mmCIF file with all atom_site columns, C-alpha atoms in Angstrom:
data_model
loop_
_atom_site.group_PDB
_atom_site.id
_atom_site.type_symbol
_atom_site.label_atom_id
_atom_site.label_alt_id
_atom_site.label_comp_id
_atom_site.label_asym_id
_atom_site.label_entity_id
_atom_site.label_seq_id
_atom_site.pdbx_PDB_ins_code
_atom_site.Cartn_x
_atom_site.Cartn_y
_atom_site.Cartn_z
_atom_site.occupancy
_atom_site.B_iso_or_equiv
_atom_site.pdbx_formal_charge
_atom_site.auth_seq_id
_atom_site.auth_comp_id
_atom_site.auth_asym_id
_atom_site.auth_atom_id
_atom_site.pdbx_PDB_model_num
ATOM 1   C CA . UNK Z 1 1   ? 11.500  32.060  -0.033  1.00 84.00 ? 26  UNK Z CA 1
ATOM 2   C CA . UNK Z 1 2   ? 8.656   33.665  1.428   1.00 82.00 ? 27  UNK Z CA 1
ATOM 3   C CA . UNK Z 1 3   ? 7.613   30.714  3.414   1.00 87.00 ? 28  UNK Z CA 1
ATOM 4   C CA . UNK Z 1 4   ? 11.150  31.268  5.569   1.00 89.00 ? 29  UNK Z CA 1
ATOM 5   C CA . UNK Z 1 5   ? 11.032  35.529  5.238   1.00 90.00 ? 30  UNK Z CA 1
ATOM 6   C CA . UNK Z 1 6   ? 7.570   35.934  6.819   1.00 90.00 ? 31  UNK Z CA 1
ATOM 7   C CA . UNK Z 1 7   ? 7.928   34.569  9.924   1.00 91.00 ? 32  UNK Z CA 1
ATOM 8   C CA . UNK Z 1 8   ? 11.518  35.877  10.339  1.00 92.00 ? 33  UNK Z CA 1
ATOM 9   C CA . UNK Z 1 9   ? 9.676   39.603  9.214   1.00 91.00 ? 34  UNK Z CA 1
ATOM 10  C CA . UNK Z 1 10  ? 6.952   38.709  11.769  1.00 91.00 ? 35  UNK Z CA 1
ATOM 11  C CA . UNK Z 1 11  ? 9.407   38.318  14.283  1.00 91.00 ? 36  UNK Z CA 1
ATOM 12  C CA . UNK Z 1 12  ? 11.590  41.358  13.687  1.00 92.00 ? 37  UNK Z CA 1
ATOM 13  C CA . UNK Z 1 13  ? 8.317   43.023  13.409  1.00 91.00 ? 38  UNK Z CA 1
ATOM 14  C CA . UNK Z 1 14  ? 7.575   41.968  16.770  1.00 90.00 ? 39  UNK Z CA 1
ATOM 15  C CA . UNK Z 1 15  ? 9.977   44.540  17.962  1.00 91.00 ? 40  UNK Z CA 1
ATOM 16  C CA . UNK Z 1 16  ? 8.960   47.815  16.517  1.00 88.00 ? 41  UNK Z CA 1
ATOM 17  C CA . UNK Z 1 17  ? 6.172   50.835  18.017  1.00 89.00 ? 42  UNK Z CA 1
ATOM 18  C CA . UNK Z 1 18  ? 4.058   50.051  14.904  1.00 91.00 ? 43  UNK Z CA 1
ATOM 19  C CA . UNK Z 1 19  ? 1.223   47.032  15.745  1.00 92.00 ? 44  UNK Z CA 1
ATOM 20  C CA . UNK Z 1 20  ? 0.032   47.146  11.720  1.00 92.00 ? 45  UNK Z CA 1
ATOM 21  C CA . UNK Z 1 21  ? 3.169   45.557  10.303  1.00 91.00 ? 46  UNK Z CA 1
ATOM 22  C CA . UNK Z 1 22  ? 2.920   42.729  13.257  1.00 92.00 ? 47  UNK Z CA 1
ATOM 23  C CA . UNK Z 1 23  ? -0.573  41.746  12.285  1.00 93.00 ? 48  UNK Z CA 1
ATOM 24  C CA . UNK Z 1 24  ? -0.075  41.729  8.880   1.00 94.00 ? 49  UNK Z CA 1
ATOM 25  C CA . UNK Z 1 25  ? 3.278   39.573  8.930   1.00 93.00 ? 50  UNK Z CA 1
ATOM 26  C CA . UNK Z 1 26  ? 1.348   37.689  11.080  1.00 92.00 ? 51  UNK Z CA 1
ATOM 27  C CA . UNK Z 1 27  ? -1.071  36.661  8.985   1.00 94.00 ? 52  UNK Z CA 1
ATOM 28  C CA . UNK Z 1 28  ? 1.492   36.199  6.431   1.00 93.00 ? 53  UNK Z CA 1
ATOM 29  C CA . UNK Z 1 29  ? 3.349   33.731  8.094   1.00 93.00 ? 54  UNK Z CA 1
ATOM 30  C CA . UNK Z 1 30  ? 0.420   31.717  9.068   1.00 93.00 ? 55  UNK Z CA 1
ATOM 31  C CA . UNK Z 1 31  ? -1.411  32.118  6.096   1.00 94.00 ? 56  UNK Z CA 1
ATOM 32  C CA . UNK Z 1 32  ? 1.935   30.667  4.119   1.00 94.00 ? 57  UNK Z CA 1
ATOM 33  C CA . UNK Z 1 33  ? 2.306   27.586  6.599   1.00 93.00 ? 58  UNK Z CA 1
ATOM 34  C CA . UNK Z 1 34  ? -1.262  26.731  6.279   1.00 95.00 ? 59  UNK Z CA 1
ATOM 35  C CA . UNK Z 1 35  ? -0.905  26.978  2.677   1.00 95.00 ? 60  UNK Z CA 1
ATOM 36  C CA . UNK Z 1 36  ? 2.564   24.510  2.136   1.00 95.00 ? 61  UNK Z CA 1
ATOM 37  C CA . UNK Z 1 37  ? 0.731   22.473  4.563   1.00 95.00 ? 62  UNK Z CA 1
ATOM 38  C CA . UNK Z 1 38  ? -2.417  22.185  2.123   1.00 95.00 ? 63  UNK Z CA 1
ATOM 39  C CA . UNK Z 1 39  ? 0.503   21.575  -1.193  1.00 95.00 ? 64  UNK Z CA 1
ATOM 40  C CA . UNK Z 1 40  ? 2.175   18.809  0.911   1.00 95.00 ? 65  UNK Z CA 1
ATOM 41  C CA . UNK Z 1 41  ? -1.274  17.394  1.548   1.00 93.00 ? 66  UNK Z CA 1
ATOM 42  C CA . UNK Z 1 42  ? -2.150  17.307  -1.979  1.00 94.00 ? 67  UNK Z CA 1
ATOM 43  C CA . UNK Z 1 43  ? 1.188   16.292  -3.211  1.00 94.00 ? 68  UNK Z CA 1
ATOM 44  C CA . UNK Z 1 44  ? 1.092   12.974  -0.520  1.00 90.00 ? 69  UNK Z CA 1
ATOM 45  C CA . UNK Z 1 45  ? -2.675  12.550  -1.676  1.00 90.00 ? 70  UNK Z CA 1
ATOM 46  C CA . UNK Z 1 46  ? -1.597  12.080  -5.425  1.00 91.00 ? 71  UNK Z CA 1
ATOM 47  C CA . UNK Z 1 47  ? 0.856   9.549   -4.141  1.00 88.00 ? 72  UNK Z CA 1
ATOM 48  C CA . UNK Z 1 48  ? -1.397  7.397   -2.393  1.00 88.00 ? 73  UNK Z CA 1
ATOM 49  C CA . UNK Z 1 49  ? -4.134  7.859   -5.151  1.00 89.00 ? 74  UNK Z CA 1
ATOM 50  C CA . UNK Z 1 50  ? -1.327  6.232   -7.509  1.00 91.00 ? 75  UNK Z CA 1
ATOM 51  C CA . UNK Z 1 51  ? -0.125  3.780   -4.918  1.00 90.00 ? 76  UNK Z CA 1
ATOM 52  C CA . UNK Z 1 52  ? -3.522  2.101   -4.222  1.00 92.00 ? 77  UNK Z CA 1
ATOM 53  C CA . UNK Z 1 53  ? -4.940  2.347   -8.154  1.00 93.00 ? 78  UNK Z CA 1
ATOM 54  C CA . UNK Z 1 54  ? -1.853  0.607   -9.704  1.00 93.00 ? 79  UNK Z CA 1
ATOM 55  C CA . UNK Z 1 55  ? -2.465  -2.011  -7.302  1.00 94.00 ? 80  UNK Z CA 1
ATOM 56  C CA . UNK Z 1 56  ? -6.081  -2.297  -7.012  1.00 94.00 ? 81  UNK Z CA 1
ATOM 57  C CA . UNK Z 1 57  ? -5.630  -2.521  -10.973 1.00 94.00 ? 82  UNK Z CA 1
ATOM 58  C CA . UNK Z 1 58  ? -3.520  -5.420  -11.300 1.00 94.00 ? 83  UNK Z CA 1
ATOM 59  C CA . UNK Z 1 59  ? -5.682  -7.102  -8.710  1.00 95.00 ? 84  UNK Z CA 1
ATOM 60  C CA . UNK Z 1 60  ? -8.747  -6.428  -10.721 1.00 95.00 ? 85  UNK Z CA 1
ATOM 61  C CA . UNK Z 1 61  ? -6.394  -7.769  -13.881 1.00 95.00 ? 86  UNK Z CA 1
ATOM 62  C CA . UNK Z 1 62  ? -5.087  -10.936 -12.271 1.00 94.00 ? 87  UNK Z CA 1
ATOM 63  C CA . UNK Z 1 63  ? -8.428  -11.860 -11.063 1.00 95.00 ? 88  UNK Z CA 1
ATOM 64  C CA . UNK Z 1 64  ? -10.463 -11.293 -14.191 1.00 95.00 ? 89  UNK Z CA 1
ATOM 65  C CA . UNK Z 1 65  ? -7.789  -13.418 -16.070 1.00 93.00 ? 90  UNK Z CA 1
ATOM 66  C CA . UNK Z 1 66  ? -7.661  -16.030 -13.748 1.00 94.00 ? 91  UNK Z CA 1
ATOM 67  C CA . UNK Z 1 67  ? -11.507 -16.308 -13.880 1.00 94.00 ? 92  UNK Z CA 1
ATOM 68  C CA . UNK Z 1 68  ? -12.294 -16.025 -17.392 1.00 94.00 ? 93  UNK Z CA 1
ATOM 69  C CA . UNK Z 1 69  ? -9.082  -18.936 -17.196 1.00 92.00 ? 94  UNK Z CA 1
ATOM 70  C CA . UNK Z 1 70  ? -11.500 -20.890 -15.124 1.00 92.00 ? 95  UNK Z CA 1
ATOM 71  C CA . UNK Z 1 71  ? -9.580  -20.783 -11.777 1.00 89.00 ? 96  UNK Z CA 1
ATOM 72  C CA . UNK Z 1 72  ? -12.565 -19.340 -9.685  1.00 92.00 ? 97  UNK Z CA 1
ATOM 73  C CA . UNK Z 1 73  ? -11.753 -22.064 -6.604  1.00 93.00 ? 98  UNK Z CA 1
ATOM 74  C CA . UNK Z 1 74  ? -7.685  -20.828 -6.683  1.00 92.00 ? 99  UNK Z CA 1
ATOM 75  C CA . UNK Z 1 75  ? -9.026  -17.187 -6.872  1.00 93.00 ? 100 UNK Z CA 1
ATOM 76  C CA . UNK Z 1 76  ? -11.091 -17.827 -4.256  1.00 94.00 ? 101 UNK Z CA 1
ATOM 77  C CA . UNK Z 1 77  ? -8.348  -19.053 -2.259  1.00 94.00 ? 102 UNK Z CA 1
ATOM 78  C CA . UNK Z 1 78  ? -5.741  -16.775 -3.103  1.00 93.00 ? 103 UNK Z CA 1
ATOM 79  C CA . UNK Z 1 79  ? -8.491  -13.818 -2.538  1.00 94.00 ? 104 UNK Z CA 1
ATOM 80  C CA . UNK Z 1 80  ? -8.778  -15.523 1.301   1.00 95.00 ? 105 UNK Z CA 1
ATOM 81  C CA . UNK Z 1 81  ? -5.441  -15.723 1.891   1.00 93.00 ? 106 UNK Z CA 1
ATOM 82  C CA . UNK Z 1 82  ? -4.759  -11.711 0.855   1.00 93.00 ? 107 UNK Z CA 1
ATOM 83  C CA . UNK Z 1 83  ? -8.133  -11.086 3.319   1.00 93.00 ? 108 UNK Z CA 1
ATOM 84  C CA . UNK Z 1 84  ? -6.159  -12.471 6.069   1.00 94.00 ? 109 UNK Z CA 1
ATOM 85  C CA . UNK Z 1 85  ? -2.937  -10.761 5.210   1.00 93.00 ? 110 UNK Z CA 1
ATOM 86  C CA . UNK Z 1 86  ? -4.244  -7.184  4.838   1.00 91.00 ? 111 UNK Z CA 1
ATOM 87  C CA . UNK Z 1 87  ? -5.177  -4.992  7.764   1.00 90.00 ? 112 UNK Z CA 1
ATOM 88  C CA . UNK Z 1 88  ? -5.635  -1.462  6.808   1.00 87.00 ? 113 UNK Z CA 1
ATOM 89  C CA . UNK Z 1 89  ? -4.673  1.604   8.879   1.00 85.00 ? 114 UNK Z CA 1
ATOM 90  C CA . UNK Z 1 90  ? -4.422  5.233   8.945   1.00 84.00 ? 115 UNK Z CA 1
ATOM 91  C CA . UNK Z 1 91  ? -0.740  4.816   9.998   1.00 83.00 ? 116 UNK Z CA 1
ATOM 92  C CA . UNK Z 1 92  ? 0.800   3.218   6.671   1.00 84.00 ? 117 UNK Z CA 1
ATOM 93  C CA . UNK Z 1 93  ? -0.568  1.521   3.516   1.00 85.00 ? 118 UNK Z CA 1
ATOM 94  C CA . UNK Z 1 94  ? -0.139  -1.622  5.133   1.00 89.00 ? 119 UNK Z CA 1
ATOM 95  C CA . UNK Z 1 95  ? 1.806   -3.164  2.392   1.00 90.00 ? 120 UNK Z CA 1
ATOM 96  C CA . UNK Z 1 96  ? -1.266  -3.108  0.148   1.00 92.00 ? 121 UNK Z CA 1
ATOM 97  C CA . UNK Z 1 97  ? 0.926   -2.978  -2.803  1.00 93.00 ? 122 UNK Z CA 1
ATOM 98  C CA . UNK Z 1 98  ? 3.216   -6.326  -1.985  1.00 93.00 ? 123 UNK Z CA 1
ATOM 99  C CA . UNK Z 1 99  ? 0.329   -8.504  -1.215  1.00 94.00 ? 124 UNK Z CA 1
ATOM 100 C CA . UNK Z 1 100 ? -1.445  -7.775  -4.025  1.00 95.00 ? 125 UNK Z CA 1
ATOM 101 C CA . UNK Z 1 101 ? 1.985   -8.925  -5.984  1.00 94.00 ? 126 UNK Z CA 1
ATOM 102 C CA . UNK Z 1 102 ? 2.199   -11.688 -3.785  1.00 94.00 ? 127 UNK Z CA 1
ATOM 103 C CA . UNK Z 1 103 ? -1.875  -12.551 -5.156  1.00 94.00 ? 128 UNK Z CA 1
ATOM 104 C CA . UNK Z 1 104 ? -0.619  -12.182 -8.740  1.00 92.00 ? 129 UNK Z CA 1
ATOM 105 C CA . UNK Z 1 105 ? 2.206   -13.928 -7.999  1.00 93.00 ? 130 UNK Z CA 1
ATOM 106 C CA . UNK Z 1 106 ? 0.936   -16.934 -6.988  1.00 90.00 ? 131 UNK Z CA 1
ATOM 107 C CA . UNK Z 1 107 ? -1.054  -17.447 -10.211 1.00 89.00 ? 132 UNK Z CA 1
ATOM 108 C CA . UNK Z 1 108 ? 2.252   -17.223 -12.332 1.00 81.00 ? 133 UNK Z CA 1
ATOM 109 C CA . UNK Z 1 109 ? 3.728   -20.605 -10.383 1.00 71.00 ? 134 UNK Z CA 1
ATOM 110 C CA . UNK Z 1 110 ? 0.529   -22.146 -11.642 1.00 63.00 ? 135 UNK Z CA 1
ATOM 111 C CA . UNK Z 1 111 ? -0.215  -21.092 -14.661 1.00 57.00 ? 136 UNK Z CA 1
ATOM 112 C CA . UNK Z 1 112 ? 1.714   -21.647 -18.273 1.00 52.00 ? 137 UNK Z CA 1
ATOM 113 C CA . UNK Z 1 113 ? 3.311   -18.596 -19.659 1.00 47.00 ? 138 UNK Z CA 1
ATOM 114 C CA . UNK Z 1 114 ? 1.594   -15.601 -20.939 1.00 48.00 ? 139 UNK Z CA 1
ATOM 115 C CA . UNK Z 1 115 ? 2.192   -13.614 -23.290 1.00 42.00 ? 140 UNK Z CA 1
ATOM 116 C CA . UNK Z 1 116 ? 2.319   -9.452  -22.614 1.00 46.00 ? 141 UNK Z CA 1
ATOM 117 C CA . UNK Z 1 117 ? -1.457  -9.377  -24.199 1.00 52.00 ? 142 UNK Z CA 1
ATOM 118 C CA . UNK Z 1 118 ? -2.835  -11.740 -21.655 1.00 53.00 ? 143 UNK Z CA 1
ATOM 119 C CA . UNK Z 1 119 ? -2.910  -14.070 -24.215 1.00 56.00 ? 144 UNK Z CA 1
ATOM 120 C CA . UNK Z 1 120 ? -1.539  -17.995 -23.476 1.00 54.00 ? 145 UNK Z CA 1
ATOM 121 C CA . UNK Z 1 121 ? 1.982   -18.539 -24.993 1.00 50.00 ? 146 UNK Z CA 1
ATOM 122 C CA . UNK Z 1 122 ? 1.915   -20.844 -27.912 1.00 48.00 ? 147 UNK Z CA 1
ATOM 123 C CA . UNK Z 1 123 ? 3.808   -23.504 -27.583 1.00 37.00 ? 148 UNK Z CA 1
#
């Protein structure tokens, strides 16, 4: 509410004798966008904290089962072939997510079944 009232106040203000009101809606209004500016910041940050540590963690996963599996030459395929796909940027997350699903992926059309524990599915 107050992030829409000051700067219509600060404008209304902008028409009266007194100067006192107009500097302090002022800084009201600007104040208040600087500070929803800050809360969407934080808010997006969260996201992307989130986005990147769910995937960095099932890369970390995949690879540590598929070595202790004795895979190391697929991993270290697989790991090549993501280095090629990924390009970071400041503009998006370059579909960090989906190639590291695409890495994990690739394991499951190779590998038996697991169980939910990690474990190999008996048989």
């Amino acid at each position: 509410m107050a992030v829409v009232l000051l700067p219509i106040l600060w404008f209304v203000s902008e028409f009266q004798d007194k100067r006192w009101p107009r500097i302090l809606l002022g800084i009201g209004a600007i104040g208040m966008s600087y500070l929803v500016a800050s809360a969407v910041g934080g808010v997006q940050s969260l996201g992307d904290n989130a986005y990147f540590g769910n995937a960095s963690q099932q890369l970390v996963d995949t690879t540590v089962t598929q070595l202790e599996a004795d895979n190391a030459e697929q991993v270290l395929k697989e790991l090549k072939t993501l280095q090629d796909k990924y390009h970071p940027t400041y503009e998006n997350r370059a579909d960090y997510e989906e190639l590291v699903e695409e890495y994990s992926q690739s394991f499951a059309e190779d590998s038996p079944a697991e169980t939910t524990d990690g474990e190999p599915a008996e048989e």
